[in-house]
Amino acid sequence: MTEKVQTPVLELKGLTKIIRHKTLVNDLSFSLNQGDIYGFLGPNGSGKTTTLRMITHLIFPTSGDIFIHGHSVTRDYRRALSVVGSIIENPSFYLNLTAIQNLKLSASLADTPVGSSRINEVLEIVGLADAKQDKVKTYSLGMKQRLGLANALLCHPAIIILDEPTNGVDPAGLREMKALIKRLAQQEHITFLISSHMLREMQDLCNKVTIIQKGKLVETGRVHELLASYQVDNLEDLFFACVEGDQL
Ligand SMILES: Nc1ncnc2c1ncn2[C@@H]1O[C@H](COP(=O)(O)OP(=O)(O)OP(=O)(O)O)[C@@H](O)[C@H]1O
Ligand SMILES: [Mg+2]
């Protein structure tokens, strides 16, 4: 019997970004499968945000491409990104508007129609239903991050991309966010690509990991397989084994 080969949800092929003769991302190739939670790790300045900005078409690659459900981001970004939700820069909301008003505004800018019922549904999913009429300026950082996730969920994404979503979030907020991401991956089969320096949190959260250094791929694979092959028992030791000898 032949084993079923899963088509990647997202695939990077030779992705490269050069700005003013400096290679920020260097021939990066890896792929993501449905329902997996990927940690995207690397030292400061290793090119994580630059890569995530290329995936979400905020900047253009110098060469290489990204394919989402087989659609090229450089040639057909509208189609490719129609299944992507993301928080790349800090989620920015109008502080004097309520959560529901912010999401309505965001929905009005979406390519696909988003009704009020979906807005209420995503607020329910992220646990903000009771606070949906409150102005965002009254929200804690953890609540703002969850509102960011609600916003990313609006158009029923297959993939959610988060750049350092846990920065500054307190332990209770972290626990809620991790549980929420796991639930979305398991129940809705949403794939996550999450950059973070919080390696313990990422070990709890991610089943796969991609590590880059100086814009280049160092390792990618299942966390438990990489731990076994490097003979370490946690993600922090794996990270240092992979990027040892470089600035952190
Ligand atoms: N617009 C730009 N012009 C020139 N250099 C840039 C530009 N944007 C980023 N860089 C440089 O590219 C490198 C990679 O930056 P990037 O922000 O992608 O790293 P990162 O892995 O996200 O780092 P961190 O963990 O600190 O967020 C850094 O050396 C940065 O200074
Ligand atoms: Mg970054």
mmCIF file of C-alpha atoms and ligand atoms in Angstrom:
data_model
loop_
_atom_site.group_PDB
_atom_site.id
_atom_site.type_symbol
_atom_site.label_atom_id
_atom_site.label_comp_id
_atom_site.label_asym_id
_atom_site.label_seq_id
_atom_site.Cartn_x
_atom_site.Cartn_y
_atom_site.Cartn_z
ATOM 1 C CA MET A 1 0.000 0.000 0.000
ATOM 2 C CA THR A 2 1.370 3.423 -0.875
ATOM 3 C CA GLU A 3 1.538 5.993 1.898
ATOM 4 C CA LYS A 4 -0.621 9.044 1.325
ATOM 5 C CA VAL A 5 1.569 12.086 0.689
ATOM 6 C CA GLN A 6 0.087 15.223 2.194
ATOM 7 C CA THR A 7 0.088 18.299 -0.047
ATOM 8 C CA PRO A 8 1.731 21.162 1.832
ATOM 9 C CA VAL A 9 -0.554 24.018 2.859
ATOM 10 C CA LEU A 10 2.331 26.437 2.456
ATOM 11 C CA GLU A 11 5.615 25.910 0.663
ATOM 12 C CA LEU A 12 8.670 28.167 0.480
ATOM 13 C CA LYS A 13 10.941 27.534 -2.495
ATOM 14 C CA GLY A 14 14.367 29.140 -2.574
ATOM 15 C CA LEU A 15 13.065 32.240 -0.868
ATOM 16 C CA THR A 16 15.698 34.999 -0.889
ATOM 17 C CA LYS A 17 15.701 38.667 0.094
ATOM 18 C CA ILE A 18 18.628 40.949 -0.590
ATOM 19 C CA ILE A 19 18.481 44.587 0.471
ATOM 20 C CA ARG A 20 21.385 46.899 -0.366
ATOM 21 C CA HIS A 21 23.745 43.979 -1.094
ATOM 22 C CA LYS A 22 22.903 42.344 2.250
ATOM 23 C CA THR A 23 21.328 38.879 2.079
ATOM 24 C CA LEU A 24 18.662 38.852 4.781
ATOM 25 C CA VAL A 25 16.983 35.607 3.731
ATOM 26 C CA ASN A 26 19.069 33.084 1.862
ATOM 27 C CA ASP A 27 17.546 30.372 -0.326
ATOM 28 C CA LEU A 28 15.008 29.286 2.272
ATOM 29 C CA SER A 29 12.875 26.237 1.471
ATOM 30 C CA PHE A 30 10.488 24.410 3.776
ATOM 31 C CA SER A 31 6.838 23.430 3.812
ATOM 32 C CA LEU A 32 3.951 23.319 6.264
ATOM 33 C CA ASN A 33 1.267 20.640 6.526
ATOM 34 C CA GLN A 34 -2.333 21.027 7.567
ATOM 35 C CA GLY A 35 -3.139 21.241 11.261
ATOM 36 C CA ASP A 36 0.483 21.420 12.410
ATOM 37 C CA ILE A 37 1.786 24.121 14.731
ATOM 38 C CA TYR A 38 5.221 25.259 13.589
ATOM 39 C CA GLY A 39 7.643 27.184 15.709
ATOM 40 C CA PHE A 40 9.755 29.517 13.558
ATOM 41 C CA LEU A 41 12.907 30.068 15.557
ATOM 42 C CA GLY A 42 16.182 31.891 15.122
ATOM 43 C CA PRO A 43 18.422 34.439 16.865
ATOM 44 C CA ASN A 44 17.628 38.174 16.664
ATOM 45 C CA GLY A 45 18.173 39.423 13.135
ATOM 46 C CA SER A 46 18.149 35.940 11.573
ATOM 47 C CA GLY A 47 15.417 36.901 9.078
ATOM 48 C CA LYS A 48 12.195 35.569 10.644
ATOM 49 C CA THR A 49 10.137 38.752 10.301
ATOM 50 C CA THR A 50 11.557 39.376 6.813
ATOM 51 C CA THR A 51 10.426 35.867 5.810
ATOM 52 C CA LEU A 52 6.957 36.313 7.338
ATOM 53 C CA ARG A 53 6.611 39.675 5.582
ATOM 54 C CA MET A 54 7.407 38.004 2.253
ATOM 55 C CA ILE A 55 4.893 35.216 2.909
ATOM 56 C CA THR A 56 2.166 37.789 3.599
ATOM 57 C CA HIS A 57 3.146 39.937 0.588
ATOM 58 C CA LEU A 58 4.159 42.958 2.658
ATOM 59 C CA ILE A 59 7.519 42.850 0.837
ATOM 60 C CA PHE A 60 8.560 41.174 -2.395
ATOM 61 C CA PRO A 61 11.192 38.408 -2.554
ATOM 62 C CA THR A 62 14.393 39.071 -4.503
ATOM 63 C CA SER A 63 14.074 35.512 -5.797
ATOM 64 C CA GLY A 64 12.192 32.324 -4.996
ATOM 65 C CA ASP A 65 8.518 32.121 -4.216
ATOM 66 C CA ILE A 66 5.890 31.057 -1.694
ATOM 67 C CA PHE A 67 3.038 28.726 -2.622
ATOM 68 C CA ILE A 68 -0.147 28.566 -0.578
ATOM 69 C CA HIS A 69 -2.439 25.707 -1.577
ATOM 70 C CA GLY A 70 -0.306 25.696 -4.730
ATOM 71 C CA HIS A 71 -0.950 29.372 -5.566
ATOM 72 C CA SER A 72 2.060 31.632 -5.982
ATOM 73 C CA VAL A 73 2.210 34.653 -3.669
ATOM 74 C CA THR A 74 4.333 36.618 -6.167
ATOM 75 C CA ARG A 75 2.085 35.904 -9.166
ATOM 76 C CA ASP A 76 -1.386 35.674 -7.599
ATOM 77 C CA TYR A 77 -1.207 37.022 -4.065
ATOM 78 C CA ARG A 78 -4.936 37.691 -3.737
ATOM 79 C CA ARG A 79 -5.784 34.039 -4.347
ATOM 80 C CA ALA A 80 -2.813 32.747 -2.333
ATOM 81 C CA LEU A 81 -3.482 34.989 0.666
ATOM 82 C CA SER A 82 -7.237 34.453 0.699
ATOM 83 C CA VAL A 83 -6.652 31.573 3.137
ATOM 84 C CA VAL A 84 -4.062 33.312 5.340
ATOM 85 C CA GLY A 85 -4.697 35.190 8.577
ATOM 86 C CA SER A 86 -1.768 36.965 10.177
ATOM 87 C CA ILE A 87 -0.448 39.244 12.863
ATOM 88 C CA ILE A 88 2.930 40.437 11.656
ATOM 89 C CA GLU A 89 3.312 43.829 13.209
ATOM 90 C CA ASN A 90 1.582 44.199 16.588
ATOM 91 C CA PRO A 91 -2.135 43.959 15.966
ATOM 92 C CA SER A 92 -3.249 47.562 15.534
ATOM 93 C CA PHE A 93 -6.795 48.481 16.434
ATOM 94 C CA TYR A 94 -8.692 51.714 16.853
ATOM 95 C CA LEU A 95 -8.507 52.149 20.605
ATOM 96 C CA ASN A 96 -11.618 54.298 20.851
ATOM 97 C CA LEU A 97 -13.739 51.723 19.045
ATOM 98 C CA THR A 98 -15.135 48.556 20.561
ATOM 99 C CA ALA A 99 -13.880 45.109 19.592
ATOM 100 C CA ILE A 100 -16.939 44.500 17.481
ATOM 101 C CA GLN A 101 -16.605 47.874 15.705
ATOM 102 C CA ASN A 102 -12.956 47.128 14.951
ATOM 103 C CA LEU A 103 -13.787 43.728 13.486
ATOM 104 C CA LYS A 104 -16.643 45.210 11.420
ATOM 105 C CA LEU A 105 -14.200 47.706 9.966
ATOM 106 C CA SER A 106 -11.717 44.959 9.212
ATOM 107 C CA ALA A 107 -14.466 42.793 7.683
ATOM 108 C CA SER A 108 -15.517 45.653 5.402
ATOM 109 C CA LEU A 109 -11.995 45.667 3.920
ATOM 110 C CA ALA A 110 -11.865 41.896 3.325
ATOM 111 C CA ASP A 111 -12.001 40.472 -0.203
ATOM 112 C CA THR A 112 -14.671 37.973 0.789
ATOM 113 C CA PRO A 113 -17.891 39.043 2.536
ATOM 114 C CA VAL A 114 -17.883 38.567 6.322
ATOM 115 C CA GLY A 115 -21.255 38.753 8.089
ATOM 116 C CA SER A 116 -22.077 39.822 11.651
ATOM 117 C CA SER A 117 -22.605 36.215 12.662
ATOM 118 C CA ARG A 118 -18.979 35.381 11.779
ATOM 119 C CA ILE A 119 -17.769 38.418 13.749
ATOM 120 C CA ASN A 120 -19.674 37.233 16.814
ATOM 121 C CA GLU A 121 -18.473 33.685 16.239
ATOM 122 C CA VAL A 122 -14.749 34.615 16.180
ATOM 123 C CA LEU A 123 -15.174 36.774 19.300
ATOM 124 C CA GLU A 124 -16.772 33.764 20.982
ATOM 125 C CA ILE A 125 -13.935 31.464 19.835
ATOM 126 C CA VAL A 126 -11.239 33.700 21.347
ATOM 127 C CA GLY A 127 -13.209 34.230 24.573
ATOM 128 C CA LEU A 128 -14.000 37.916 24.079
ATOM 129 C CA ALA A 129 -17.777 37.659 23.691
ATOM 130 C CA ASP A 130 -18.403 39.307 27.066
ATOM 131 C CA ALA A 131 -16.036 42.191 26.296
ATOM 132 C CA LYS A 132 -17.038 42.765 22.677
ATOM 133 C CA GLN A 133 -18.844 46.064 23.420
ATOM 134 C CA ASP A 134 -15.883 47.443 25.382
ATOM 135 C CA LYS A 135 -13.500 49.925 23.807
ATOM 136 C CA VAL A 136 -10.167 48.339 22.908
ATOM 137 C CA LYS A 137 -8.327 50.940 25.023
ATOM 138 C CA THR A 138 -9.693 49.115 28.080
ATOM 139 C CA TYR A 139 -8.222 45.791 26.927
ATOM 140 C CA SER A 140 -5.186 44.114 28.465
ATOM 141 C CA LEU A 141 -2.322 43.103 26.157
ATOM 142 C CA GLY A 142 -3.493 39.478 26.288
ATOM 143 C CA MET A 143 -6.991 40.547 25.253
ATOM 144 C CA LYS A 144 -5.564 42.613 22.377
ATOM 145 C CA GLN A 145 -3.603 39.591 21.192
ATOM 146 C CA ARG A 146 -6.768 37.484 21.282
ATOM 147 C CA LEU A 147 -8.595 40.194 19.355
ATOM 148 C CA GLY A 148 -5.751 40.006 16.832
ATOM 149 C CA LEU A 149 -6.398 36.277 16.549
ATOM 150 C CA ALA A 150 -10.142 36.908 16.148
ATOM 151 C CA ASN A 151 -9.297 39.308 13.329
ATOM 152 C CA ALA A 152 -7.029 36.715 11.706
ATOM 153 C CA LEU A 153 -9.861 34.158 11.929
ATOM 154 C CA LEU A 154 -12.493 36.302 10.206
ATOM 155 C CA CYS A 155 -12.110 34.852 6.705
ATOM 156 C CA HIS A 156 -11.873 31.158 7.729
ATOM 157 C CA PRO A 157 -8.100 30.884 7.172
ATOM 158 C CA ALA A 158 -6.271 27.625 6.516
ATOM 159 C CA ILE A 159 -3.077 29.182 7.908
ATOM 160 C CA ILE A 160 -2.406 31.704 10.634
ATOM 161 C CA ILE A 161 0.968 33.436 10.821
ATOM 162 C CA LEU A 162 2.001 35.056 14.085
ATOM 163 C CA ASP A 163 5.182 37.063 14.640
ATOM 164 C CA GLU A 164 6.088 36.962 18.337
ATOM 165 C CA PRO A 165 2.502 36.807 19.590
ATOM 166 C CA THR A 166 3.497 36.159 23.184
ATOM 167 C CA ASN A 167 5.640 39.257 23.779
ATOM 168 C CA GLY A 168 4.632 40.899 27.030
ATOM 169 C CA VAL A 169 1.685 38.578 27.651
ATOM 170 C CA ASP A 170 1.370 37.455 31.273
ATOM 171 C CA PRO A 171 1.324 33.761 32.325
ATOM 172 C CA ALA A 172 -2.490 33.549 32.402
ATOM 173 C CA GLY A 173 -2.731 35.205 28.987
ATOM 174 C CA LEU A 174 -0.066 32.847 27.642
ATOM 175 C CA ARG A 175 -1.912 29.806 28.907
ATOM 176 C CA GLU A 176 -5.152 30.976 27.288
ATOM 177 C CA MET A 177 -3.450 31.747 24.003
ATOM 178 C CA LYS A 178 -1.667 28.394 23.850
ATOM 179 C CA ALA A 179 -4.900 26.526 24.579
ATOM 180 C CA LEU A 180 -6.701 28.542 21.923
ATOM 181 C CA ILE A 181 -4.065 27.902 19.247
ATOM 182 C CA LYS A 182 -4.021 24.170 20.037
ATOM 183 C CA ARG A 183 -7.802 24.015 19.859
ATOM 184 C CA LEU A 184 -7.871 25.810 16.504
ATOM 185 C CA ALA A 185 -5.224 23.482 15.098
ATOM 186 C CA GLN A 186 -6.948 20.332 16.338
ATOM 187 C CA GLN A 187 -10.596 21.190 15.776
ATOM 188 C CA GLU A 188 -10.440 23.492 12.754
ATOM 189 C CA HIS A 189 -7.251 22.001 11.244
ATOM 190 C CA ILE A 190 -5.711 25.445 10.991
ATOM 191 C CA THR A 191 -1.962 25.436 10.386
ATOM 192 C CA PHE A 192 0.101 27.860 12.485
ATOM 193 C CA LEU A 193 3.495 29.389 11.769
ATOM 194 C CA ILE A 194 4.658 31.209 14.896
ATOM 195 C CA SER A 195 7.917 33.048 15.469
ATOM 196 C CA SER A 196 8.986 33.426 19.066
ATOM 197 C CA HIS A 197 12.003 33.518 21.357
ATOM 198 C CA MET A 198 10.038 31.929 24.195
ATOM 199 C CA LEU A 199 11.375 28.424 23.714
ATOM 200 C CA ARG A 200 9.619 26.824 26.688
ATOM 201 C CA GLU A 201 6.268 28.127 25.544
ATOM 202 C CA MET A 202 7.034 26.972 22.030
ATOM 203 C CA GLN A 203 7.902 23.499 23.278
ATOM 204 C CA ASP A 204 4.435 23.291 24.878
ATOM 205 C CA LEU A 205 2.760 24.556 21.764
ATOM 206 C CA CYS A 206 4.509 23.327 18.635
ATOM 207 C CA ASN A 207 4.700 19.856 17.156
ATOM 208 C CA LYS A 208 7.097 20.994 14.428
ATOM 209 C CA VAL A 209 9.876 23.518 14.292
ATOM 210 C CA THR A 210 11.959 25.368 11.729
ATOM 211 C CA ILE A 211 15.202 26.969 12.881
ATOM 212 C CA ILE A 212 17.032 29.583 10.815
ATOM 213 C CA GLN A 213 20.277 31.412 11.313
ATOM 214 C CA LYS A 214 21.638 34.311 9.237
ATOM 215 C CA GLY A 215 18.727 33.854 6.849
ATOM 216 C CA LYS A 216 19.486 30.183 6.179
ATOM 217 C CA LEU A 217 17.640 27.043 7.139
ATOM 218 C CA VAL A 218 19.384 25.117 9.915
ATOM 219 C CA GLU A 219 16.777 22.494 10.828
ATOM 220 C CA THR A 220 13.152 21.696 10.167
ATOM 221 C CA GLY A 221 11.062 18.777 11.353
ATOM 222 C CA ARG A 222 9.020 17.213 14.121
ATOM 223 C CA VAL A 223 10.077 18.451 17.542
ATOM 224 C CA HIS A 224 10.236 14.981 19.100
ATOM 225 C CA GLU A 225 12.293 13.585 16.213
ATOM 226 C CA LEU A 226 14.767 16.477 16.321
ATOM 227 C CA LEU A 227 15.099 16.156 20.113
ATOM 228 C CA ALA A 228 15.913 12.475 19.653
ATOM 229 C CA SER A 229 18.391 13.022 16.849
ATOM 230 C CA TYR A 230 20.255 15.780 18.746
ATOM 231 C CA GLN A 231 19.984 13.737 21.955
ATOM 232 C CA VAL A 232 18.524 16.628 23.935
ATOM 233 C CA ASP A 233 15.319 16.747 25.934
ATOM 234 C CA ASN A 234 14.062 20.266 25.387
ATOM 235 C CA LEU A 235 13.713 22.877 22.675
ATOM 236 C CA GLU A 236 16.114 25.300 24.321
ATOM 237 C CA ASP A 237 18.952 22.757 24.179
ATOM 238 C CA LEU A 238 17.994 21.860 20.607
ATOM 239 C CA PHE A 239 18.103 25.549 19.673
ATOM 240 C CA PHE A 240 21.575 26.014 21.160
ATOM 241 C CA ALA A 241 22.816 22.814 19.549
ATOM 242 C CA CYS A 242 21.633 24.149 16.184
ATOM 243 C CA VAL A 243 22.813 27.744 16.403
ATOM 244 C CA GLU A 244 25.824 27.181 18.638
ATOM 245 C CA GLY A 245 28.810 29.390 18.006
ATOM 246 C CA ASP A 246 26.820 32.319 16.675
ATOM 247 C CA GLN A 247 25.618 35.497 18.269
ATOM 248 C CA LEU A 248 22.290 35.088 20.038
HETATM 249 N N1 LIG B 1 14.160 47.199 5.366
HETATM 250 C C1 LIG B 1 15.353 46.734 5.741
HETATM 251 N N2 LIG B 1 16.483 47.237 5.200
HETATM 252 C C2 LIG B 1 17.689 46.758 5.552
HETATM 253 N N3 LIG B 1 17.884 45.774 6.452
HETATM 254 C C3 LIG B 1 16.805 45.250 7.029
HETATM 255 C C4 LIG B 1 15.475 45.683 6.693
HETATM 256 N N4 LIG B 1 14.592 44.937 7.428
HETATM 257 C C5 LIG B 1 15.345 44.099 8.173
HETATM 258 N N5 LIG B 1 16.656 44.282 7.944
HETATM 259 C C6 LIG B 1 17.760 43.515 8.543
HETATM 260 O O1 LIG B 1 17.519 42.175 8.207
HETATM 261 C C7 LIG B 1 17.987 41.299 9.215
HETATM 262 C C8 LIG B 1 16.867 40.353 9.587
HETATM 263 O O2 LIG B 1 15.853 41.106 10.253
HETATM 264 P P1 LIG B 1 14.507 40.427 10.766
HETATM 265 O O3 LIG B 1 13.727 41.528 11.368
HETATM 266 O O4 LIG B 1 13.910 39.655 9.666
HETATM 267 O O5 LIG B 1 15.065 39.428 11.871
HETATM 268 P P2 LIG B 1 14.254 38.605 12.972
HETATM 269 O O6 LIG B 1 14.730 37.202 12.878
HETATM 270 O O7 LIG B 1 12.797 38.871 12.836
HETATM 271 O O8 LIG B 1 14.813 39.242 14.306
HETATM 272 P P3 LIG B 1 14.087 39.418 15.756
HETATM 273 O O9 LIG B 1 14.192 38.084 16.429
HETATM 274 O O10 LIG B 1 14.933 40.442 16.438
HETATM 275 O O11 LIG B 1 12.695 39.875 15.523
HETATM 276 C C9 LIG B 1 18.463 42.189 10.346
HETATM 277 O O12 LIG B 1 19.872 42.308 10.250
HETATM 278 C C10 LIG B 1 17.803 43.525 10.050
HETATM 279 O O13 LIG B 1 18.584 44.595 10.516
HETATM 280 MG MG MG B 2 11.347 39.676 14.071
#
